[in-house]
Coordinates of C-alpha atoms and ligand atoms in Angstrom, one line a residue:
M1 CA 7.1 1.5 -6.0
T2 CA 7.3 -0.6 -9.2
D3 CA 6.0 0.8 -12.5
F4 CA 3.4 -1.8 -13.6
S5 CA 2.9 -0.1 -17.0
G6 CA 2.5 -2.5 -19.8
T7 CA 0.2 -4.6 -21.9
Y8 CA -1.0 -7.9 -20.5
Y9 CA -3.1 -10.7 -21.9
S10 CA -5.6 -12.8 -20.1
D11 CA -7.2 -16.0 -21.3
S12 CA -9.5 -16.6 -18.4
R13 CA -11.1 -15.1 -15.3
G14 CA -8.3 -16.7 -13.3
D15 CA -5.6 -15.0 -15.4
T16 CA -7.2 -11.6 -14.7
L17 CA -7.5 -12.4 -11.0
E18 CA -3.8 -13.3 -11.0
L19 CA -2.7 -10.2 -12.8
A20 CA -4.8 -8.1 -10.4
R21 CA -3.2 -9.9 -7.4
R22 CA 0.3 -9.0 -8.7
F23 CA -0.7 -5.4 -9.5
A24 CA -2.2 -5.0 -6.0
A25 CA 1.1 -5.6 -4.3
D26 CA 2.1 -2.2 -5.4
I27 CA -1.0 -0.2 -4.5
E28 CA -0.8 2.6 -1.9
P29 CA -3.4 4.5 0.0
G30 CA -5.0 7.2 -2.1
D31 CA -4.2 5.5 -5.4
V32 CA -6.8 6.1 -8.1
I33 CA -7.3 3.3 -10.6
A34 CA -9.4 4.5 -13.5
M35 CA -10.8 1.6 -15.5
Y36 CA -12.0 1.8 -19.1
G37 CA -13.6 -0.9 -21.2
D38 CA -16.9 -2.3 -22.3
L39 CA -19.6 -4.3 -20.5
G40 CA -18.2 -7.7 -19.6
A41 CA -14.6 -6.8 -20.3
G42 CA -13.4 -7.9 -16.8
K43 CA -13.2 -4.7 -14.8
T44 CA -15.1 -6.1 -11.8
V45 CA -13.1 -9.3 -12.0
F46 CA -9.9 -7.3 -11.8
V47 CA -11.2 -5.3 -8.7
S48 CA -12.2 -8.6 -7.1
G49 CA -8.6 -10.0 -7.5
A50 CA -7.0 -6.8 -6.2
A51 CA -9.3 -6.4 -3.2
K52 CA -8.7 -10.0 -2.2
A53 CA -5.0 -9.5 -2.5
L54 CA -5.3 -6.4 -0.3
G55 CA -6.8 -8.6 2.4
F56 CA -10.5 -7.9 1.9
D57 CA -12.4 -11.2 2.4
G58 CA -15.9 -10.4 1.4
F59 CA -17.6 -10.4 -2.0
V60 CA -16.8 -7.9 -4.7
T61 CA -19.7 -7.1 -7.0
S62 CA -20.4 -4.4 -9.6
P63 CA -21.9 -1.4 -7.7
T64 CA -24.3 -1.0 -10.6
F65 CA -27.2 0.3 -8.5
A66 CA -25.4 1.5 -5.3
I67 CA -22.8 3.3 -7.5
V68 CA -20.1 2.7 -4.8
N69 CA -19.2 -0.3 -2.7
E70 CA -16.8 0.0 0.3
Y71 CA -14.4 -2.8 1.1
Q72 CA -13.0 -2.5 4.6
G73 CA -11.0 -4.7 6.8
G74 CA -8.0 -5.2 4.5
K75 CA -4.7 -3.4 4.3
Y76 CA -6.3 -0.2 3.0
P77 CA -9.9 0.9 2.7
I78 CA -11.2 0.6 -0.9
A79 CA -14.0 2.4 -2.7
H80 CA -15.2 0.7 -5.8
F81 CA -17.3 2.8 -8.2
D82 CA -19.5 2.1 -11.2
M83 CA -19.9 5.5 -13.0
Y84 CA -22.0 4.1 -15.8
R85 CA -25.0 6.2 -14.8
I86 CA -23.1 9.2 -13.6
T87 CA -23.7 12.0 -16.1
D88 CA -22.8 15.2 -14.4
E89 CA -20.8 16.6 -11.5
N90 CA -23.8 16.9 -9.1
D91 CA -24.3 13.2 -9.5
L92 CA -20.7 12.5 -8.9
F93 CA -20.6 14.7 -5.8
S94 CA -23.6 12.8 -4.4
T95 CA -21.7 9.5 -4.6
G96 CA -19.2 10.7 -2.0
F97 CA -16.4 10.5 -4.6
Y98 CA -14.6 13.6 -3.3
D99 CA -15.0 12.5 0.3
Y100 CA -13.5 9.1 -0.4
L101 CA -10.6 10.8 -2.2
D102 CA -10.0 13.1 0.8
M103 CA -10.1 10.1 3.2
G104 CA -7.3 8.4 1.2
F105 CA -9.3 5.4 0.1
V106 CA -7.9 3.3 -2.8
M107 CA -10.3 4.2 -5.6
F108 CA -11.3 1.6 -8.2
I109 CA -13.4 3.3 -10.9
E110 CA -15.4 1.5 -13.5
W111 CA -16.7 3.6 -16.5
S112 CA -14.1 6.4 -15.8
E113 CA -15.0 7.8 -19.2
N114 CA -17.9 9.5 -17.5
I115 CA -15.9 11.4 -14.8
E116 CA -12.6 12.0 -16.5
Y117 CA -12.7 15.7 -15.6
A118 CA -12.6 14.7 -11.9
I119 CA -9.4 12.6 -12.0
E120 CA -6.0 14.1 -11.4
D121 CA -3.0 13.3 -13.5
S122 CA -1.3 10.9 -11.2
F123 CA -3.7 8.1 -11.6
I124 CA -3.4 4.5 -12.9
K125 CA -5.3 3.9 -16.1
I126 CA -6.3 0.4 -17.0
T127 CA -7.9 -0.3 -20.3
F128 CA -9.7 -3.7 -20.9
S129 CA -10.7 -5.0 -24.3
G130 CA -12.3 -8.2 -25.4
S131 CA -15.5 -9.8 -24.3
G132 CA -17.2 -13.2 -24.1
D133 CA -14.7 -16.0 -24.5
E134 CA -12.2 -13.8 -26.2
R135 CA -8.7 -13.2 -24.9
R136 CA -8.6 -9.9 -22.9
T137 CA -6.0 -7.3 -23.6
I138 CA -5.3 -5.3 -20.4
T139 CA -3.2 -2.2 -20.7
I140 CA -1.9 -0.5 -17.6
E141 CA -0.5 3.0 -17.7
D142 CA 0.9 4.0 -14.3
G143 CA 0.7 7.8 -14.0
R144 CA 1.9 7.8 -10.4
F145 CA 5.4 8.5 -11.6
S146 CA 4.3 12.0 -12.7
R147 CA 3.4 13.0 -9.2
Ligands
ATP1 N1 -10.0 -13.3 -19.5 C1 -11.0 -12.9 -18.8 N2 -10.9 -12.0 -17.8 C2 -11.9 -11.6 -17.1 N3 -13.2 -12.1 -17.2 C3 -13.4 -13.0 -18.1 C4 -12.3 -13.5 -18.9 N4 -12.8 -14.4 -19.8 C5 -14.2 -14.5 -19.5 N5 -14.5 -13.7 -18.5 C6 -15.9 -13.5 -18.0 O1 -16.3 -12.2 -18.4 C7 -17.1 -11.5 -17.4 C8 -16.4 -10.2 -17.0 O2 -17.4 -9.6 -16.1 P1 -17.1 -8.3 -15.3 O3 -18.3 -8.1 -14.4 O4 -15.8 -8.3 -14.7 O5 -17.1 -7.2 -16.5 P2 -17.1 -5.6 -16.3 O6 -16.0 -5.1 -17.2 O7 -17.0 -5.2 -14.8 O8 -18.5 -5.2 -16.9 P3 -19.5 -4.0 -16.5 O9 -19.2 -2.8 -17.3 O10 -20.9 -4.5 -16.9 O11 -19.5 -3.8 -15.0 C9 -17.2 -12.5 -16.3 O12 -18.4 -13.3 -16.4 C10 -16.0 -13.5 -16.5 O13 -16.2 -14.7 -16.0
MG2 MG1 -18.3 -4.2 -13.6

């Protein structure tokens, strides 16, 4: 397992997809990827690149209303969450979050700010900054090495 920690820059959607593709080569079942960053920062674009690299060949969209999307058929099953509207642990429980964890899905979590208490130490934290046409700064902190 490679430690992917570092700060990366992205000047386009394509750059972010490419970074995600390289990152995904190192993902293992049960990995939790907690994403932080404002609206339009590129979280969903990143998940899309990673899911494709893991062999999922459908569409990746923000699970804004569904809260969770499942991507099956690739190397590992993926659960993609948008926690924007999740405000308490009952809500979180209802999403199936803990079930997906138990089943060993790869977990991509947008708006992790809202469920920080539910995430264990050995997660991968990715922070996105920048919006619109700006260059994105993408910082990856790989906590899997503290397992
Ligand atoms: N360098 C870049 N990396 C990623 N996306 C970029 C970049 N430059 C421009 N974009 C555009 O920014 C938008 C990012 O949207 P995306 O849905 O991934 O954001 P998000 O962080 O998931 O937002 P939300 O919190 O609303 O779900 C896309 O329209 C994309 O084309
Ligand atoms: Mg999104």
